[in-house]
CSV table of C-alpha atoms in Angstrom, one decimal:
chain,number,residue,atom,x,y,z
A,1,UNK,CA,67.8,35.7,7.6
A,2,UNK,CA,70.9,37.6,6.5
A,3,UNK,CA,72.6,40.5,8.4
A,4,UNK,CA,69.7,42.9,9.8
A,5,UNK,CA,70.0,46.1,11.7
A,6,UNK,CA,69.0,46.2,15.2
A,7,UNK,CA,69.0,49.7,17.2
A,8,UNK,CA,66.9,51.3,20.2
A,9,UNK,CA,64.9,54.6,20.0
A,10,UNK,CA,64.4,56.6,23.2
A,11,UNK,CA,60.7,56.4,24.0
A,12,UNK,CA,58.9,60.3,25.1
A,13,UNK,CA,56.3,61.2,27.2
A,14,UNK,CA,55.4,63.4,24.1
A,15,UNK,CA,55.0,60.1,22.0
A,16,UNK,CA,51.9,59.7,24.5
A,17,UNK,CA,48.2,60.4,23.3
A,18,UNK,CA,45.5,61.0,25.4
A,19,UNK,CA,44.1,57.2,25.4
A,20,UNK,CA,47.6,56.3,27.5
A,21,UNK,CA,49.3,54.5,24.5
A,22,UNK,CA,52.0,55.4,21.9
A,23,UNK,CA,50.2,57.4,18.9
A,24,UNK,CA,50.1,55.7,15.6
A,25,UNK,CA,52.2,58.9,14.7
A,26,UNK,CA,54.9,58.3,16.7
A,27,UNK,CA,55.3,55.0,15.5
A,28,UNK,CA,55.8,56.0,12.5
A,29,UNK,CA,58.7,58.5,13.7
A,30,UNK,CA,60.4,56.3,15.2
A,31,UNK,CA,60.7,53.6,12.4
A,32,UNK,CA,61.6,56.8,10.5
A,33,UNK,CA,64.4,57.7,12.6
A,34,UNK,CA,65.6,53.8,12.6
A,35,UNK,CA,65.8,53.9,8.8
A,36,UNK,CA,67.4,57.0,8.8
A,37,UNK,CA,70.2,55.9,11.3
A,38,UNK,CA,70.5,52.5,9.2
A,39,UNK,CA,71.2,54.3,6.5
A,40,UNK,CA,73.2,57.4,7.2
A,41,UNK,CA,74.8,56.9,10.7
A,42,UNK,CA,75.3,53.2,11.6
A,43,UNK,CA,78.3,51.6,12.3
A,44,UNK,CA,77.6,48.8,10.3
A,45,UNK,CA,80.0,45.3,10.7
A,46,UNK,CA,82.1,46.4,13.3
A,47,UNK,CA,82.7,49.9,11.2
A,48,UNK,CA,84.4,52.2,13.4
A,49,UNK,CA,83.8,55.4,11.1
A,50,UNK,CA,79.6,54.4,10.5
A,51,UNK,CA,78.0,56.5,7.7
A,52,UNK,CA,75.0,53.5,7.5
A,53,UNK,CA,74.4,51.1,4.6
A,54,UNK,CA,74.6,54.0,1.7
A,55,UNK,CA,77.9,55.2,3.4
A,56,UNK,CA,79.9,54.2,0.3
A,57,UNK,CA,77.0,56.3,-2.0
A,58,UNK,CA,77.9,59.8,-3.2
A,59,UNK,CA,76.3,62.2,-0.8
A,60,UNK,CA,74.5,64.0,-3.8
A,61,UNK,CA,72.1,61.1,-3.9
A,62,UNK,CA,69.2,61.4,-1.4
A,63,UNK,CA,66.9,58.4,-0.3
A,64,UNK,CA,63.5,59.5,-0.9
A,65,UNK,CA,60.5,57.7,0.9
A,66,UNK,CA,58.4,56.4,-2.3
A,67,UNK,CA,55.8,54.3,-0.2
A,68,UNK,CA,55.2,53.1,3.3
A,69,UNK,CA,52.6,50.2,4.9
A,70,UNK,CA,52.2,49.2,8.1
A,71,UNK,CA,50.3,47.2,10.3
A,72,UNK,CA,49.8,48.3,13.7
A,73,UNK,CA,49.3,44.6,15.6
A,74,UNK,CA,49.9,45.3,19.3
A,75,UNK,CA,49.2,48.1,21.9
A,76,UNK,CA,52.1,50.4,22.4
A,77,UNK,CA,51.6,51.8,26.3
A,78,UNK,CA,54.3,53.9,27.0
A,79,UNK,CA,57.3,52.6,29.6
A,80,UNK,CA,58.9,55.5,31.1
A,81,UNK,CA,63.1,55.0,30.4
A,82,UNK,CA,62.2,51.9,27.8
A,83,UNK,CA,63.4,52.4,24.3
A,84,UNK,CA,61.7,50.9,21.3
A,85,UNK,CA,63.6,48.2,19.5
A,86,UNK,CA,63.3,48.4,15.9
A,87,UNK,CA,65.1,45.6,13.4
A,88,UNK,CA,65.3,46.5,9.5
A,89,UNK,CA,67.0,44.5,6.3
A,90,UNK,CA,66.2,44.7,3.1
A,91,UNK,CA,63.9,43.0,1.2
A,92,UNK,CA,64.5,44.1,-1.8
A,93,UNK,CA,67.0,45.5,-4.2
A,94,UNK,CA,65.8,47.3,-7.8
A,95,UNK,CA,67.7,49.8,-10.7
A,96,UNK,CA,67.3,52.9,-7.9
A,97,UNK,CA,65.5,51.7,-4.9
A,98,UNK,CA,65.7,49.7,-2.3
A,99,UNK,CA,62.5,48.5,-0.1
A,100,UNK,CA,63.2,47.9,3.5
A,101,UNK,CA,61.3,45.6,6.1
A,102,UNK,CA,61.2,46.7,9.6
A,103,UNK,CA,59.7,45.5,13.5
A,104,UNK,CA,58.9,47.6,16.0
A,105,UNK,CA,59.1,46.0,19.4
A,106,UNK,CA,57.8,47.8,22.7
A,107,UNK,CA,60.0,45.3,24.7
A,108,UNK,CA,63.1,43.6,24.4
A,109,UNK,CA,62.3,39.8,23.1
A,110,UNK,CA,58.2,40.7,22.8
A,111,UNK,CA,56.1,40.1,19.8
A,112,UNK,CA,56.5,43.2,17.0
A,113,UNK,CA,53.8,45.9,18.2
A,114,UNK,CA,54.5,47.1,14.3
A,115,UNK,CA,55.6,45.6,10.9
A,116,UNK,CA,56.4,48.0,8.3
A,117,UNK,CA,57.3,48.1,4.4
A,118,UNK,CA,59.1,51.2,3.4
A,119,UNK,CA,60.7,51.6,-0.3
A,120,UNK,CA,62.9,54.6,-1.0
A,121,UNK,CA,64.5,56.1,-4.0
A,122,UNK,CA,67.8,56.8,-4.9
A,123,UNK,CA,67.8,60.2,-6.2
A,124,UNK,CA,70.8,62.4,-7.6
A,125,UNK,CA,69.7,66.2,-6.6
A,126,UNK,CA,72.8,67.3,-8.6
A,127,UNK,CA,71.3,65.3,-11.9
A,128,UNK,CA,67.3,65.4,-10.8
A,129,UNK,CA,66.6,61.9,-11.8
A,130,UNK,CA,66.8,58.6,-9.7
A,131,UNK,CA,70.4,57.3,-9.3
A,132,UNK,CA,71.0,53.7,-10.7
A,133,UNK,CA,72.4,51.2,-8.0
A,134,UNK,CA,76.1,50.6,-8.9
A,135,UNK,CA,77.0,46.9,-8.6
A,136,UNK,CA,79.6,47.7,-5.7
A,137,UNK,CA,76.6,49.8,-4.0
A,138,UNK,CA,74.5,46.4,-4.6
A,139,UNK,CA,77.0,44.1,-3.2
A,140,UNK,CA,77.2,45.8,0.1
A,141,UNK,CA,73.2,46.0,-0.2
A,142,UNK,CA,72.9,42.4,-0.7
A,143,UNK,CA,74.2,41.5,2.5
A,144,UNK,CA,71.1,43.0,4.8
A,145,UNK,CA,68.4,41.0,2.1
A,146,UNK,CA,66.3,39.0,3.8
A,147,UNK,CA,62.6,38.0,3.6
A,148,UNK,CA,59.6,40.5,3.8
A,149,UNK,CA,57.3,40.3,6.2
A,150,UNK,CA,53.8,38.8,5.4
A,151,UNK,CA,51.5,41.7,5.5
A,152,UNK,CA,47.6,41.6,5.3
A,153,UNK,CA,46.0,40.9,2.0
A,154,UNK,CA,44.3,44.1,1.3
A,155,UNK,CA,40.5,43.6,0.6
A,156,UNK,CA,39.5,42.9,-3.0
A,157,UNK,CA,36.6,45.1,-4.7
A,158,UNK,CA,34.7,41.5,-4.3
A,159,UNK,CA,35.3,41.3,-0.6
A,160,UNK,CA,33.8,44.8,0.2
């Protein structure tokens, strides 16, 4: 695998449901506020400024969440003072979006309680239309591609 992103997210007591485990919800935050970080904040290859992976993209253009699947495959209890890990790289590149694999782990070096696929747009708000991926933008995208992550086969009609 190329270059990925690897960060922690502060686990909450609020994150808690009333069965003792992490809600499905608040899985789905905190992959949210990984990408987000990746993205827009990380201090990416030893960057001392950060600004995340579209750092170098004029701040006009907005990543908008197109689609999202994931696959809840372990219990998430709640560790009091244990932040999630969550790894993401891209999997793949198009004309104005970008899809991005991700793992959420519960503990450092354990099995992914969550696998995600998340694809965003590249939208200009100042031109209202999706923003086409310059090749210098691509470049710099190319070095976080990697491979997706095997997801379950949804069902056919014929399966039901």
């Amino acid at each position: 695998m190329s270059t990925v992103f690897d960060c922690q997210i502060q686990a909450r007591v609020r994150d808690v449901n009333a069965g003792g485990h992490v809600d499905s919800v608040e899985a789905i935050r905190v992959l949210d506020e990984a990408r987000i970080a990746f993205l827009h904040h990380a201090h990416l290859d030893g960057e001392v400024d950060g600004g995340g992976l579209l750092k170098d993209v004029p701040s006009r253009v907005s990543a908008l969440v197109a689609s999202q699947r994931l696959e809840y495959r372990a219990e998430m209890r709640f560790v009091p003072f244990q932040p999630f890990r969550v790894r993401i790289w891209l999997t793949h590149i198009g004309r104005s979006s970008l899809t991005l694999d991700g793992e959420l782990r519960v503990t450092a070096g354990g099995p992914p309680a969550v696998v995600a696929e998340t694809t965003v747009v590249l939208f200009d708000t100042s031109a209202e239309r999706t923003w086409p991926i310059t090749d210098q933008a691509r470049t710099v995208f190319e070095s976080y591609l990697g491979d997706p992550i095997a997801l379950r086969e949804r069902p056919t009609a014929d399966a039901r």
